[in-house]
PDB file of C-alpha atoms and ligand atoms in Angstrom:
ATOM      1  CA  MET A 727      11.416-200.720  22.477  1.00 96.00           C
ATOM      2  CA  ALA A 728      10.719-204.184  20.395  1.00 98.00           C
ATOM      3  CA  TYR A 729      13.621-206.632  20.783  1.00 98.00           C
ATOM      4  CA  CYS A 730      13.223-208.179  17.275  1.00 98.00           C
ATOM      5  CA  PRO A 731      16.707-209.007  16.088  1.00 98.00           C
ATOM      6  CA  TYR A 732      15.465-212.127  14.063  1.00 98.00           C
ATOM      7  CA  SER A 733      12.420-210.740  12.321  1.00 97.00           C
ATOM      8  CA  ASN A 734      13.173-207.125  12.105  1.00 97.00           C
ATOM      9  CA  PHE A 735       9.558-206.547  12.657  1.00 97.00           C
ATOM     10  CA  ALA A 736       8.971-204.325  15.550  1.00 97.00           C
ATOM     11  CA  VAL A 737       5.331-204.407  17.246  1.00 98.00           C
ATOM     12  CA  GLY A 738       3.921-202.115  19.942  1.00 98.00           C
ATOM     13  CA  SER A 739       0.643-202.707  21.681  1.00 98.00           C
ATOM     14  CA  THR A 740      -1.360-200.478  24.279  1.00 98.00           C
ATOM     15  CA  LEU A 741      -4.004-201.660  26.413  1.00 98.00           C
ATOM     16  CA  LEU A 742      -6.741-199.787  28.184  1.00 98.00           C
ATOM     17  CA  THR A 743      -7.799-201.058  31.457  1.00 98.00           C
ATOM     18  CA  GLU A 744     -11.507-200.962  32.450  1.00 98.00           C
ATOM     19  CA  GLN A 745     -10.952-200.041  36.006  1.00 98.00           C
ATOM     20  CA  ASP A 746      -8.816-196.834  36.675  1.00 98.00           C
ATOM     21  CA  SER A 747      -8.456-196.298  32.751  1.00 98.00           C
ATOM     22  CA  ARG A 748      -4.695-197.427  33.162  1.00 98.00           C
ATOM     23  CA  ILE A 749      -2.661-197.485  30.021  1.00 98.00           C
ATOM     24  CA  TYR A 750      -0.377-200.652  29.489  1.00 98.00           C
ATOM     25  CA  THR A 751       2.199-200.795  26.726  1.00 98.00           C
ATOM     26  CA  GLY A 752       4.252-203.948  25.266  1.00 98.00           C
ATOM     27  CA  CYS A 753       6.497-204.847  22.674  1.00 98.00           C
ATOM     28  CA  ASN A 754       7.499-208.028  21.047  1.00 98.00           C
ATOM     29  CA  ILE A 755      10.463-209.814  22.566  1.00 98.00           C
ATOM     30  CA  GLU A 756      12.137-212.287  20.485  1.00 98.00           C
ATOM     31  CA  ASN A 757      14.686-215.252  21.448  1.00 98.00           C
ATOM     32  CA  SER A 758      17.325-217.198  19.517  1.00 98.00           C
ATOM     33  CA  ALA A 759      15.420-220.380  20.499  1.00 98.00           C
ATOM     34  CA  MET A 760      12.347-219.021  18.739  1.00 97.00           C
ATOM     35  CA  SER A 761       9.395-220.462  20.775  1.00 97.00           C
ATOM     36  CA  PRO A 762      10.158-218.333  23.882  1.00 98.00           C
ATOM     37  CA  ALA A 763       9.455-215.314  21.826  1.00 98.00           C
ATOM     38  CA  ILE A 764       6.331-213.162  22.968  1.00 98.00           C
ATOM     39  CA  CYS A 765       4.139-210.770  21.077  1.00 98.00           C
ATOM     40  CA  ALA A 766       3.728-207.416  21.711  1.00 98.00           C
ATOM     41  CA  GLU A 767       0.016-207.818  22.932  1.00 98.00           C
ATOM     42  CA  ARG A 768       0.878-210.596  25.368  1.00 98.00           C
ATOM     43  CA  THR A 769       3.731-208.485  26.967  1.00 98.00           C
ATOM     44  CA  ALA A 770       1.139-205.632  27.565  1.00 98.00           C
ATOM     45  CA  VAL A 771      -1.390-208.279  28.978  1.00 98.00           C
ATOM     46  CA  SER A 772       1.285-209.634  31.425  1.00 98.00           C
ATOM     47  CA  LYS A 773       2.272-206.359  32.748  1.00 98.00           C
ATOM     48  CA  ALA A 774      -1.233-205.506  33.327  1.00 98.00           C
ATOM     49  CA  VAL A 775      -2.194-208.556  34.888  1.00 98.00           C
ATOM     50  CA  CYS A 776       0.883-208.600  37.124  1.00 98.00           C
ATOM     51  CA  ASP A 777      -0.525-205.055  38.386  1.00 98.00           C
ATOM     52  CA  GLY A 778      -3.853-206.514  39.254  1.00 98.00           C
ATOM     53  CA  TYR A 779      -5.685-205.326  36.012  1.00 98.00           C
ATOM     54  CA  ARG A 780      -7.647-208.087  34.278  1.00 98.00           C
ATOM     55  CA  LYS A 781     -10.160-206.171  32.388  1.00 98.00           C
ATOM     56  CA  PHE A 782      -9.478-204.429  29.042  1.00 98.00           C
ATOM     57  CA  LYS A 783     -11.607-202.035  27.103  1.00 98.00           C
ATOM     58  CA  VAL A 784      -9.326-201.202  24.211  1.00 98.00           C
ATOM     59  CA  VAL A 785      -6.107-203.006  22.592  1.00 98.00           C
ATOM     60  CA  VAL A 786      -3.950-201.096  20.014  1.00 98.00           C
ATOM     61  CA  VAL A 787      -1.543-202.764  17.744  1.00 98.00           C
ATOM     62  CA  VAL A 788       1.183-200.781  15.639  1.00 97.00           C
ATOM     63  CA  ALA A 789       3.983-202.506  13.863  1.00 96.00           C
ATOM     64  CA  GLU A 790       6.647-201.024  11.583  1.00 93.00           C
ATOM     65  CA  GLN A 791       4.810-201.621   8.309  1.00 89.00           C
ATOM     66  CA  GLN A 792       4.159-198.450   6.654  1.00 88.00           C
ATOM     67  CA  GLN A 793       1.424-199.631   4.157  1.00 89.00           C
ATOM     68  CA  GLU A 794      -0.317-202.426   6.236  1.00 91.00           C
ATOM     69  CA  PHE A 795      -2.286-202.689   9.492  1.00 95.00           C
ATOM     70  CA  THR A 796      -1.022-205.542  11.756  1.00 95.00           C
ATOM     71  CA  ALA A 797      -3.609-207.626  13.252  1.00 97.00           C
ATOM     72  CA  PRO A 798      -3.062-209.684  16.416  1.00 98.00           C
ATOM     73  CA  CYS A 799      -1.906-213.234  15.866  1.00 98.00           C
ATOM     74  CA  GLY A 800      -4.295-216.013  16.881  1.00 97.00           C
ATOM     75  CA  VAL A 801      -2.636-216.917  20.335  1.00 97.00           C
ATOM     76  CA  CYS A 802      -2.926-213.111  21.231  1.00 98.00           C
ATOM     77  CA  ARG A 803      -6.525-213.040  20.160  1.00 98.00           C
ATOM     78  CA  GLN A 804      -7.465-215.879  22.422  1.00 96.00           C
ATOM     79  CA  THR A 805      -5.274-214.324  25.275  1.00 97.00           C
ATOM     80  CA  LEU A 806      -7.026-211.059  24.906  1.00 98.00           C
ATOM     81  CA  ASN A 807     -10.495-213.048  24.806  1.00 97.00           C
ATOM     82  CA  GLU A 808      -9.682-214.208  28.357  1.00 96.00           C
ATOM     83  CA  PHE A 809      -9.292-210.688  29.472  1.00 97.00           C
ATOM     84  CA  ARG A 810     -12.319-208.790  27.922  1.00 95.00           C
ATOM     85  CA  SER A 811     -14.057-205.978  29.775  1.00 93.00           C
ATOM     86  CA  SER A 812     -17.161-206.371  31.596  1.00 92.00           C
ATOM     87  CA  SER A 813     -19.083-205.493  28.516  1.00 88.00           C
ATOM     88  CA  GLY A 814     -18.053-208.608  27.081  1.00 88.00           C
ATOM     89  CA  ASP A 815     -16.032-207.350  24.046  1.00 95.00           C
ATOM     90  CA  MET A 816     -13.000-205.280  23.496  1.00 97.00           C
ATOM     91  CA  ASP A 817     -12.301-202.476  21.009  1.00 98.00           C
ATOM     92  CA  VAL A 818      -9.336-203.463  18.423  1.00 98.00           C
ATOM     93  CA  TYR A 819      -7.644-200.343  16.931  1.00 98.00           C
ATOM     94  CA  LEU A 820      -4.890-201.145  14.338  1.00 98.00           C
ATOM     95  CA  SER A 821      -2.802-198.431  13.242  1.00 95.00           C
ATOM     96  CA  ARG A 822       0.000-197.547  10.836  1.00 92.00           C
ATOM     97  CA  PRO A 823       3.086-196.059  12.448  1.00 92.00           C
ATOM     98  CA  ALA A 824       2.017-192.631  10.963  1.00 91.00           C
ATOM     99  CA  MET A 825      -1.160-192.810  12.938  1.00 89.00           C
ATOM    100  CA  ASP A 826      -2.849-191.381   9.636  1.00 92.00           C
ATOM    101  CA  LEU A 827      -5.254-194.254   9.642  1.00 93.00           C
ATOM    102  CA  VAL A 828      -6.956-196.423  12.076  1.00 96.00           C
ATOM    103  CA  LEU A 829      -8.876-199.676  11.609  1.00 97.00           C
ATOM    104  CA  CYS A 830     -11.526-199.903  14.284  1.00 98.00           C
ATOM    105  CA  THR A 831     -12.751-203.202  15.103  1.00 98.00           C
ATOM    106  CA  LYS A 832     -14.033-205.670  17.822  1.00 98.00           C
ATOM    107  CA  LEU A 833     -12.165-208.699  19.297  1.00 98.00           C
ATOM    108  CA  SER A 834     -15.666-210.637  18.736  1.00 97.00           C
ATOM    109  CA  HIS A 835     -15.257-209.909  15.015  1.00 98.00           C
ATOM    110  CA  ILE A 836     -11.470-211.061  14.591  1.00 98.00           C
ATOM    111  CA  LEU A 837     -12.098-213.978  17.009  1.00 97.00           C
ATOM    112  CA  PRO A 838     -15.663-215.479  16.245  1.00 96.00           C
ATOM    113  CA  LEU A 839     -16.486-218.769  17.711  1.00 92.00           C
ATOM    114  CA  SER A 840     -13.813-218.293  20.278  1.00 90.00           C
ATOM    115  CA  PHE A 841     -12.939-221.371  22.722  1.00 89.00           C
ATOM    116  CA  LYS A 842     -14.818-221.412  25.980  1.00 83.00           C
ATOM    117  CA  LEU A 843     -14.185-223.586  28.737  1.00 84.00           C
ATOM    118  CA  HIS A 844     -17.762-224.777  29.888  1.00 76.00           C
ATOM    119  CA  ASN A 845     -16.466-226.699  32.908  1.00 63.00           C
ATOM    120  CA  ASN A 846     -14.974-223.704  34.717  1.00 60.00           C
ATOM    121  CA  ALA A 847     -14.570-225.298  37.900  1.00 62.00           C
ATOM    122  CA  PHE A 848     -10.923-224.222  37.739  1.00 61.00           C
ATOM    123  CA  CYS A 849     -11.438-220.603  37.039  1.00 58.00           C
ATOM    124  CA  ASN A 850     -12.258-217.840  39.395  1.00 56.00           C
TER     125      ASN A 850
HETATM  126  N1  LIG B1136       4.027-210.299  16.596  1.00 61.92           N
HETATM  127  C1  LIG B1136       3.429-209.496  17.493  1.00 61.92           C
HETATM  128  O1  LIG B1136       4.187-208.974  18.321  1.00 61.92           O
HETATM  129  N2  LIG B1136       2.304-209.253  17.583  1.00 61.92           N
HETATM  130  C2  LIG B1136       1.282-209.936  16.738  1.00 61.92           C
HETATM  131  O2  LIG B1136       0.223-210.014  16.738  1.00 61.92           O
HETATM  132  C3  LIG B1136       1.923-210.637  15.434  1.00 61.92           C
HETATM  133  C4  LIG B1136       3.501-210.776  15.497  1.00 61.92           C
HETATM  134  C5  LIG B1136       5.703-210.336  16.644  1.00 61.92           C
HETATM  135  C6  LIG B1136       6.124-211.680  16.860  1.00 61.92           C
HETATM  136  C7  LIG B1136       7.507-211.443  16.080  1.00 61.92           C
HETATM  137  O3  LIG B1136       8.325-210.865  17.072  1.00 61.92           O
HETATM  138  C8  LIG B1136       7.380-210.569  15.067  1.00 61.92           C
HETATM  139  O4  LIG B1136       6.013-209.988  15.089  1.00 61.92           O
HETATM  140  C9  LIG B1136       7.165-211.355  13.586  1.00 61.92           C
HETATM  141  O5  LIG B1136       6.273-212.304  13.578  1.00 61.92           O
END
């Protein structure tokens, strides 16, 4: 479902929620003004958060690259970090479209030394 007329690089992402084991999918949605574009991962996060799910156990990313895995961009890593499961980390599965090979890693591995807001007076 990706809308990617500028890059022709279609990406899909899936999230598994901690509560209720719900599945949320997302695709990249590009824009002629460029900066309003949103990645597949953040589309999926937006859908889930709007439905009241804020804790994710697994994120999957698949793009139309036949030979390579596609890893989340830096902005998506930070967004996912905001919504880790209660266990404190998130599984990251990167697959090729053929689903013949899956790279399994952890969010903490691909986002070491993540930003943390120590004065969290504004967070709940
Ligand atoms: N893209 C994603 O959807 N997820 C990522 O983690 C990396 C990049 C999209 C953004 C843009 O629509 C296209 O891939 C090319 O950068």
